[in-house]
Tab-separated table of C-alpha atoms and ligand atoms in Angstrom:
chain	number	residue	atom	x	y	z
A	1	MET	CA	73.186	139.482	61.937
A	2	LEU	CA	72.618	142.561	63.649
A	3	ARG	CA	71.159	140.632	66.483
A	4	GLN	CA	74.218	138.614	66.668
A	5	VAL	CA	76.573	141.304	67.066
A	6	SER	CA	74.427	143.108	69.595
A	7	SER	CA	74.385	140.013	71.848
A	8	GLN	CA	78.186	140.270	71.777
A	9	ILE	CA	78.567	143.868	72.169
A	10	ASP	CA	75.986	143.974	75.323
A	11	PRO	CA	78.544	141.969	77.730
A	12	LEU	CA	81.454	143.834	76.366
A	13	LEU	CA	79.506	147.261	77.319
A	14	PHE	CA	78.586	145.954	80.549
A	15	GLU	CA	82.275	145.070	81.555
A	16	ILE	CA	83.325	148.539	80.451
A	17	ARG	CA	80.466	150.181	82.600
A	18	ARG	CA	81.510	147.626	85.361
A	19	THR	CA	85.168	148.598	85.231
A	20	PHE	CA	84.548	152.304	85.133
A	21	ARG	CA	81.993	152.153	88.178
A	22	ASN	CA	84.572	150.080	90.337
A	23	LEU	CA	86.904	152.840	89.458
A	24	GLN	CA	84.363	155.541	90.428
A	25	GLN	CA	83.778	153.532	93.545
A	26	THR	CA	87.382	153.102	94.651
A	27	CYS	CA	87.762	157.030	94.375
A	28	THR	CA	84.869	157.651	96.499
A	29	GLU	CA	85.899	155.209	99.229
A	30	ALA	CA	89.352	156.633	99.079
A	31	LEU	CA	87.575	160.038	99.699
A	32	PHE	CA	85.154	158.787	102.391
A	33	CYS	CA	86.808	156.175	104.361
A	34	THR	CA	90.122	156.305	106.209
A	35	SER	CA	90.154	152.541	106.630
A	36	SER	CA	87.776	149.461	105.963
A	37	MET	CA	84.171	150.111	107.007
A	38	SER	CA	83.427	146.481	107.607
A	39	ALA	CA	85.153	145.792	110.869
A	40	GLU	CA	85.848	148.499	113.629
A	41	ALA	CA	84.919	150.999	110.962
A	42	VAL	CA	86.051	154.428	110.978
A	43	GLY	CA	84.631	156.348	107.936
A	44	ALA	CA	85.132	159.948	107.640
A	45	ARG	CA	83.221	161.943	105.232
A	46	ALA	CA	85.303	164.894	103.377
A	47	GLY	CA	83.792	168.097	104.692
A	48	SER	CA	81.458	166.702	107.241
A	49	PRO	CA	81.769	166.825	111.108
A	50	ILE	CA	81.293	163.111	111.399
A	51	LYS	CA	82.884	159.600	111.297
A	52	VAL	CA	81.387	155.927	111.443
A	53	SER	CA	82.701	153.983	114.681
A	54	LEU	CA	81.926	151.188	116.818
A	55	THR	CA	79.450	151.946	119.920
A	56	ASP	CA	79.421	150.118	123.070
A	57	SER	CA	76.026	148.389	122.582
A	58	ALA	CA	74.775	149.165	118.966
A	59	GLY	CA	77.144	148.059	116.445
A	60	ARG	CA	78.442	150.710	114.334
A	61	GLY	CA	77.154	154.493	114.780
A	62	VAL	CA	77.934	157.894	113.674
A	63	PHE	CA	79.886	160.253	116.025
A	64	THR	CA	80.584	163.923	115.767
A	65	THR	CA	84.197	165.343	115.272
A	66	ARG	CA	83.243	168.876	116.474
A	67	ASN	CA	80.472	170.621	118.491
A	68	ILE	CA	77.438	171.115	116.515
A	69	GLY	CA	75.094	173.803	116.979
A	70	SER	CA	71.212	173.316	117.274
A	71	GLY	CA	69.654	173.423	113.931
A	72	GLU	CA	72.795	172.935	111.947
A	73	LEU	CA	72.647	170.925	108.711
A	74	ILE	CA	75.310	168.044	109.425
A	75	HIS	CA	75.418	166.376	106.185
A	76	THR	CA	73.245	165.716	103.271
A	77	ALA	CA	72.947	162.077	101.579
A	78	LYS	CA	72.041	160.828	97.832
A	79	PRO	CA	70.252	157.836	97.712
A	80	LEU	CA	72.132	154.729	96.516
A	81	LEU	CA	68.792	153.074	95.614
A	82	THR	CA	64.964	154.416	95.140
A	83	HIS	CA	61.838	153.182	94.182
A	84	PRO	CA	58.447	155.150	93.970
A	85	SER	CA	55.249	153.827	95.749
A	86	LEU	CA	53.539	151.769	92.868
A	87	ALA	CA	50.585	154.104	92.526
A	88	LEU	CA	52.963	157.280	91.862
A	89	SER	CA	55.477	155.790	89.339
A	90	ASP	CA	54.080	158.290	86.731
A	91	GLN	CA	53.906	161.355	89.108
A	92	VAL	CA	57.374	161.224	90.716
A	93	CYS	CA	61.121	161.353	89.492
A	94	CYS	CA	62.150	157.841	89.030
A	95	TYR	CA	65.530	158.485	90.898
A	96	CYS	CA	64.695	161.308	93.324
A	97	LEU	CA	61.092	160.912	93.845
A	98	LYS	CA	60.534	164.415	93.268
A	99	LYS	CA	56.804	165.347	92.500
A	100	LEU	CA	56.353	166.165	88.893
A	101	ASP	CA	54.510	169.074	88.164
A	102	LYS	CA	53.763	168.719	84.738
A	103	ASP	CA	53.337	172.561	83.963
A	104	GLY	CA	55.457	173.778	86.651
A	105	SER	CA	59.261	173.945	87.678
A	106	SER	CA	59.748	170.349	88.424
A	107	GLY	CA	58.150	168.976	85.348
A	108	ILE	CA	59.520	166.078	83.268
A	109	PHE	CA	62.851	166.405	81.843
A	110	SER	CA	62.726	163.200	80.005
A	111	SER	CA	61.084	159.676	80.248
A	112	LEU	CA	60.687	156.181	78.890
A	113	LYS	CA	57.964	153.726	78.828
A	114	GLY	CA	58.161	150.120	80.092
A	115	GLU	CA	57.367	147.044	78.261
A	116	ASP	CA	54.399	146.761	81.009
A	117	GLY	CA	53.376	150.387	80.522
A	118	THR	CA	54.829	151.863	83.553
A	119	SER	CA	56.505	155.259	82.942
A	120	TYR	CA	59.948	155.977	84.003
A	121	CYS	CA	60.350	159.692	84.206
A	122	PHE	CA	63.141	162.082	85.307
A	123	CYS	CA	63.154	165.432	86.760
A	124	SER	CA	66.591	166.552	85.632
A	125	GLU	CA	69.454	165.622	83.658
A	126	GLU	CA	71.410	164.516	86.802
A	127	CYS	CA	68.551	161.982	87.764
A	128	ARG	CA	68.365	160.675	84.216
A	129	ASP	CA	72.091	160.155	83.993
A	130	VAL	CA	72.244	158.414	87.440
A	131	SER	CA	69.354	155.987	86.571
A	132	LYS	CA	68.837	155.797	82.871
A	133	ALA	CA	70.958	152.439	82.582
A	134	CYS	CA	68.964	150.643	85.120
A	135	CYS	CA	65.560	151.911	84.152
A	136	GLU	CA	66.307	150.900	80.513
A	137	VAL	CA	66.906	147.222	81.824
A	138	GLU	CA	63.953	147.599	84.035
A	139	SER	CA	62.014	148.746	81.394
A	140	LYS	CA	62.455	145.634	79.104
A	141	ALA	CA	60.565	143.352	81.486
A	142	ASP	CA	56.857	143.131	82.193
A	143	TRP	CA	56.467	143.287	85.815
A	144	SER	CA	52.739	143.262	85.984
A	145	LEU	CA	52.832	139.826	87.773
A	146	TYR	CA	55.655	141.222	90.259
A	147	HIS	CA	53.785	144.287	91.059
A	148	ASP	CA	50.397	142.711	91.482
A	149	HIS	CA	52.020	140.571	94.120
A	150	CYS	CA	53.604	143.307	96.043
A	151	ARG	CA	50.436	145.265	95.901
A	152	ALA	CA	48.242	142.077	97.061
A	153	LYS	CA	50.774	141.586	99.986
A	154	GLY	CA	51.445	145.329	100.591
A	155	LEU	CA	55.074	144.631	99.923
A	156	LYS	CA	57.527	147.473	99.079
A	157	TYR	CA	61.158	146.084	99.864
A	158	PRO	CA	60.865	143.527	97.037
A	159	LEU	CA	60.379	146.524	94.575
A	160	MET	CA	63.623	148.013	95.806
A	161	VAL	CA	65.336	144.506	95.223
A	162	LYS	CA	64.009	144.476	91.778
A	163	ARG	CA	65.550	147.776	91.153
A	164	PHE	CA	68.842	146.830	92.753
A	165	ALA	CA	68.980	143.779	90.420
A	166	CYS	CA	68.249	145.819	87.532
A	167	MET	CA	71.216	148.330	88.533
A	168	VAL	CA	73.543	145.274	88.953
A	169	ILE	CA	72.550	144.049	85.402
A	170	SER	CA	72.848	147.290	83.851
A	171	GLY	CA	76.477	147.688	85.401
A	172	ALA	CA	75.360	150.905	87.635
A	173	ALA	CA	76.037	148.930	90.779
A	174	SER	CA	77.918	145.585	91.789
A	175	ALA	CA	75.953	142.726	93.297
A	176	ASP	CA	77.831	142.853	96.580
A	177	ASP	CA	77.472	146.701	97.049
A	178	LEU	CA	75.062	146.641	99.949
A	179	GLY	CA	77.096	143.976	101.774
A	180	ILE	CA	78.612	146.586	104.145
A	181	LEU	CA	74.970	147.325	105.695
A	182	GLN	CA	73.623	145.473	108.756
A	183	PRO	CA	71.072	142.594	107.765
A	184	ALA	CA	67.883	141.790	109.354
A	185	ARG	CA	67.222	138.587	111.008
A	186	LEU	CA	64.931	136.434	108.911
A	187	LEU	CA	62.231	134.396	110.586
A	188	PRO	CA	61.163	131.242	108.910
A	189	GLY	CA	57.711	132.495	107.603
A	190	ALA	CA	59.504	135.339	105.991
A	191	VAL	CA	62.062	133.140	104.130
A	192	SER	CA	59.196	131.013	102.424
A	193	GLN	CA	57.645	134.204	101.196
A	194	MET	CA	60.968	135.592	99.944
A	195	GLU	CA	61.577	132.296	97.988
A	196	GLU	CA	58.082	133.124	96.119
A	197	GLU	CA	59.189	136.575	95.139
A	198	PHE	CA	62.630	135.673	94.161
A	199	GLU	CA	61.198	133.033	91.725
A	200	LEU	CA	59.070	135.772	90.418
A	201	LEU	CA	61.742	138.021	90.093
A	202	LYS	CA	63.888	135.576	88.220
A	203	ARG	CA	61.034	134.418	85.868
A	204	THR	CA	60.304	138.015	85.076
A	205	LEU	CA	63.909	138.491	83.891
A	206	LEU	CA	64.109	135.266	82.027
A	207	LYS	CA	61.102	136.246	80.019
A	208	ALA	CA	62.693	139.708	79.069
A	209	GLN	CA	65.377	137.765	77.506
A	210	ILE	CA	68.083	139.524	79.430
A	211	ASP	CA	71.245	137.784	78.758
A	212	GLU	CA	71.849	135.142	81.293
A	213	ARG	CA	75.474	136.026	81.772
A	214	LEU	CA	74.169	139.285	83.258
A	215	THR	CA	71.887	137.775	85.723
A	216	GLY	CA	74.653	134.859	87.031
A	217	PHE	CA	74.751	136.881	90.489
A	218	LEU	CA	70.690	136.431	91.020
A	219	THR	CA	70.513	133.490	93.596
A	220	LYS	CA	68.201	133.006	96.342
A	221	GLN	CA	70.773	133.596	98.716
A	222	TRP	CA	71.768	137.110	96.886
A	223	TYR	CA	67.971	137.993	97.009
A	224	MET	CA	67.535	137.339	100.708
A	225	GLY	CA	70.633	138.848	101.672
A	226	VAL	CA	69.825	142.166	99.715
A	227	LEU	CA	66.284	142.235	101.016
A	228	ALA	CA	67.342	141.559	104.579
A	229	ARG	CA	69.703	144.627	104.475
A	230	ILE	CA	66.877	146.902	102.852
A	231	ARG	CA	64.424	145.797	105.476
A	232	ILE	CA	66.590	147.370	108.192
A	233	ASN	CA	68.043	150.185	106.416
A	234	ALA	CA	65.603	151.672	103.862
A	235	PHE	CA	63.763	154.973	104.632
A	236	ARG	CA	60.134	155.626	103.864
A	237	ILE	CA	60.211	158.972	101.955
A	238	GLU	CA	57.551	161.559	103.149
A	239	LEU	CA	58.267	164.812	101.362
A	240	VAL	CA	57.686	168.005	103.652
A	241	ALA	CA	56.894	169.929	100.493
A	242	ALA	CA	56.623	169.312	96.936
A	243	SER	CA	57.356	172.923	96.107
A	244	TYR	CA	58.405	176.298	97.493
A	245	LYS	CA	54.689	177.049	97.531
A	246	ASP	CA	53.906	173.937	99.630
A	247	LEU	CA	56.640	174.970	102.013
A	248	LEU	CA	55.113	178.156	102.817
A	249	VAL	CA	51.744	176.559	103.328
A	250	SER	CA	53.082	173.926	105.567
A	251	ALA	CA	55.389	176.614	107.445
A	252	THR	CA	52.255	178.771	108.157
A	253	ALA	CA	49.571	175.916	108.771
A	254	SER	CA	51.714	173.286	110.315
A	255	VAL	CA	50.805	170.909	107.677
A	256	ALA	CA	52.022	167.369	108.264
A	257	ALA	CA	54.222	165.752	105.967
A	258	GLN	CA	52.573	164.169	102.857
A	259	ALA	CA	51.967	160.407	102.365
A	260	ALA	CA	55.110	158.225	101.290
A	261	VAL	CA	56.400	159.112	97.711
A	262	GLY	CA	58.551	156.055	97.999
A	263	ASN	CA	61.359	154.306	99.611
A	264	ALA	CA	65.214	154.880	99.598
A	265	LEU	CA	68.503	153.687	100.798
A	266	TYR	CA	71.434	155.437	101.712
A	267	MET	CA	74.910	154.426	102.726
A	268	LEU	CA	76.040	157.163	105.514
A	269	PRO	CA	72.292	157.298	106.912
A	270	SER	CA	72.267	153.722	107.387
A	271	PHE	CA	74.983	153.882	110.068
A	272	TYR	CA	72.705	155.854	112.403
A	273	ASN	CA	71.483	154.067	115.359
A	274	HIS	CA	67.938	154.904	117.195
A	275	ASP	CA	67.131	156.875	120.220
A	276	CYS	CA	63.588	157.588	121.403
A	277	ASP	CA	64.680	161.200	122.190
A	278	PRO	CA	67.137	161.590	119.367
A	279	ASN	CA	69.688	164.701	118.831
A	280	THR	CA	69.465	164.320	114.964
A	281	HIS	CA	66.679	164.146	112.465
A	282	ILE	CA	66.717	163.382	108.906
A	283	VAL	CA	64.282	165.567	106.522
A	284	TRP	CA	63.250	165.522	102.907
A	285	ILE	CA	62.155	168.619	101.411
A	286	ASP	CA	61.092	168.158	97.877
A	287	SER	CA	63.205	165.117	96.960
A	288	ALA	CA	64.810	161.801	98.125
A	289	PHE	CA	68.216	164.059	98.632
A	290	ALA	CA	68.232	163.745	102.399
A	291	LYS	CA	69.331	166.322	104.980
A	292	LEU	CA	70.645	165.323	108.370
A	293	LYS	CA	69.992	168.103	111.016
A	294	ALA	CA	70.809	168.632	114.437
A	295	LEU	CA	67.717	168.826	117.019
A	296	ARG	CA	69.955	170.536	119.517
A	297	HIS	CA	73.268	171.306	120.569
A	298	ILE	CA	75.469	168.304	120.347
A	299	GLU	CA	79.017	168.072	121.917
A	300	GLU	CA	82.058	166.783	119.812
A	301	GLY	CA	82.637	163.160	120.172
A	302	GLU	CA	78.839	162.534	120.850
A	303	GLU	CA	76.900	159.753	119.196
A	304	LEU	CA	74.476	161.125	116.540
A	305	ARG	CA	71.209	159.305	116.701
A	306	ILE	CA	67.951	159.485	114.923
A	307	CYS	CA	64.515	158.033	115.782
A	308	TYR	CA	63.172	155.195	113.609
A	309	LEU	CA	59.434	155.497	114.425
A	310	ASP	CA	56.820	158.026	115.461
A	311	ALA	CA	58.565	159.328	118.893
A	312	SER	CA	55.014	160.071	120.161
A	313	LEU	CA	54.041	156.560	120.592
A	314	ASP	CA	54.082	155.352	124.046
A	315	CYS	CA	56.899	153.124	125.520
A	316	ALA	CA	55.420	150.041	125.255
A	317	ALA	CA	54.456	150.385	121.493
A	318	ARG	CA	57.703	151.936	120.801
A	319	GLN	CA	59.490	148.792	122.144
A	320	LYS	CA	57.298	146.413	120.261
A	321	LEU	CA	58.124	148.091	116.920
A	322	LEU	CA	61.902	148.172	117.523
A	323	SER	CA	61.880	144.703	118.629
A	324	GLU	CA	59.769	143.415	115.775
A	325	GLY	CA	61.046	145.437	113.004
A	326	PHE	CA	64.575	146.197	113.879
A	327	GLY	CA	65.545	143.160	116.307
A	328	PHE	CA	66.707	145.242	119.392
A	329	HIS	CA	65.361	146.139	122.790
A	330	CYS	CA	65.846	149.901	123.214
A	331	ARG	CA	67.629	150.955	126.314
A	332	CYS	CA	67.595	154.673	125.732
A	333	PHE	CA	66.846	157.219	128.742
A	334	ARG	CA	63.185	157.680	127.727
A	335	CYS	CA	62.610	153.771	127.748
A	336	LEU	CA	64.471	153.201	130.525
A	337	SER	CA	62.255	155.806	132.375
A	338	HIS	CA	59.212	154.293	130.930
A	339	ASP	CA	58.341	157.536	129.067
B	1	SAM	C1	70.045	150.995	110.612
B	1	SAM	S1	71.073	150.002	111.399
B	1	SAM	C2	72.002	150.966	112.270
B	1	SAM	C3	73.667	150.933	112.140
B	1	SAM	C4	74.080	149.576	112.706
B	1	SAM	N1	74.416	149.733	114.180
B	1	SAM	C5	75.381	149.086	112.081
B	1	SAM	O1	76.310	148.564	112.588
B	1	SAM	O2	75.391	148.923	110.899
B	1	SAM	C6	70.037	149.356	112.681
B	1	SAM	C7	70.595	148.447	113.620
B	1	SAM	O3	71.201	149.011	114.460
B	1	SAM	C8	71.399	148.257	115.798
B	1	SAM	N2	70.608	149.491	116.729
B	1	SAM	C9	70.126	150.914	116.164
B	1	SAM	N3	69.960	151.382	117.309
B	1	SAM	C10	69.942	150.552	118.243
B	1	SAM	C11	69.719	150.705	119.789
B	1	SAM	N4	69.252	151.962	120.255
B	1	SAM	N5	70.249	149.896	120.899
B	1	SAM	C12	70.412	148.778	120.193
B	1	SAM	N6	70.826	148.381	118.863
B	1	SAM	C13	70.549	149.382	117.950
B	1	SAM	C14	70.154	147.425	115.718
B	1	SAM	O4	70.700	146.157	115.562
B	1	SAM	C15	69.264	147.680	114.403
B	1	SAM	O5	68.704	146.718	113.788
């Protein structure tokens, strides 16, 4: 009887959450966008000196609306979607990827255990509130096979698709939320691998007995579309410092950034184009909350560009990575000068 009532209430709760979320999203879009961002987009973020507009040769890009000083913080960005590196799921916050120092200031605020033994830990009330609904769905399934598959093939983006699917099921996101982002062009070899991942994802959710009415969006086409967008737009998160103490150490000893704690996807940073000699960089201090900072003085109206790769690579290596990973031939000043 209880089971029957709960199966009727679950979809109702889902609808209420979805309606509330759509309302929130409409308000956010009204704040951030001056018109639809899908065509010749002009997105202005309240309080930030930037707008999204069309560039001459690189699709949409981010432009300044005033002069910006060297070193200035241009804006911050909260992730839409994150996933920790598999080996670190019990050591970092499930949402912001902050390292959990069990006896220190960034300890565990709360946590839950998944069906497969995975720990979902949150470092603060804010992080728990943002991702609790999604993690509750995710924790109902046994992801062992899916994770083993990703580990064996060295894949990280399918983990993000999995989490995004759980966000949609929980009502924390809409299935088409990432549609505005540019997708990667998929090669035939990649497509057959994705089909295998998709089947594994679908089977895992089926086994977890998630109401089929909530997983109707989960088609092969949806999976590929989301993965193609994540591939081009996700950032690998390397924290500069896990704590204030680490920050002091890295400042004095020039310690390089630590290994990746996971991957994250953002809305506004996804519109930044690449330059091998960029005027802007994106930094993560102790969590996936990103800071976009000016690397030099930038004039009003200039396009803000970040570097997608290690700028110390030589010209041929950069061109190869950009062409294979992002599908474009870089024509920045450095590349044209074969620097
Ligand atoms: C993360 S997106 C950047 C935003 C994108 N321009 C858009 O309209 O959504 C990366 C894609 O932008 C384009 N892009 C970025 N930097 C470029 C550059 N320097 N030259 C040509 N295309 C570039 C490529 O198509 C690349 O795959």
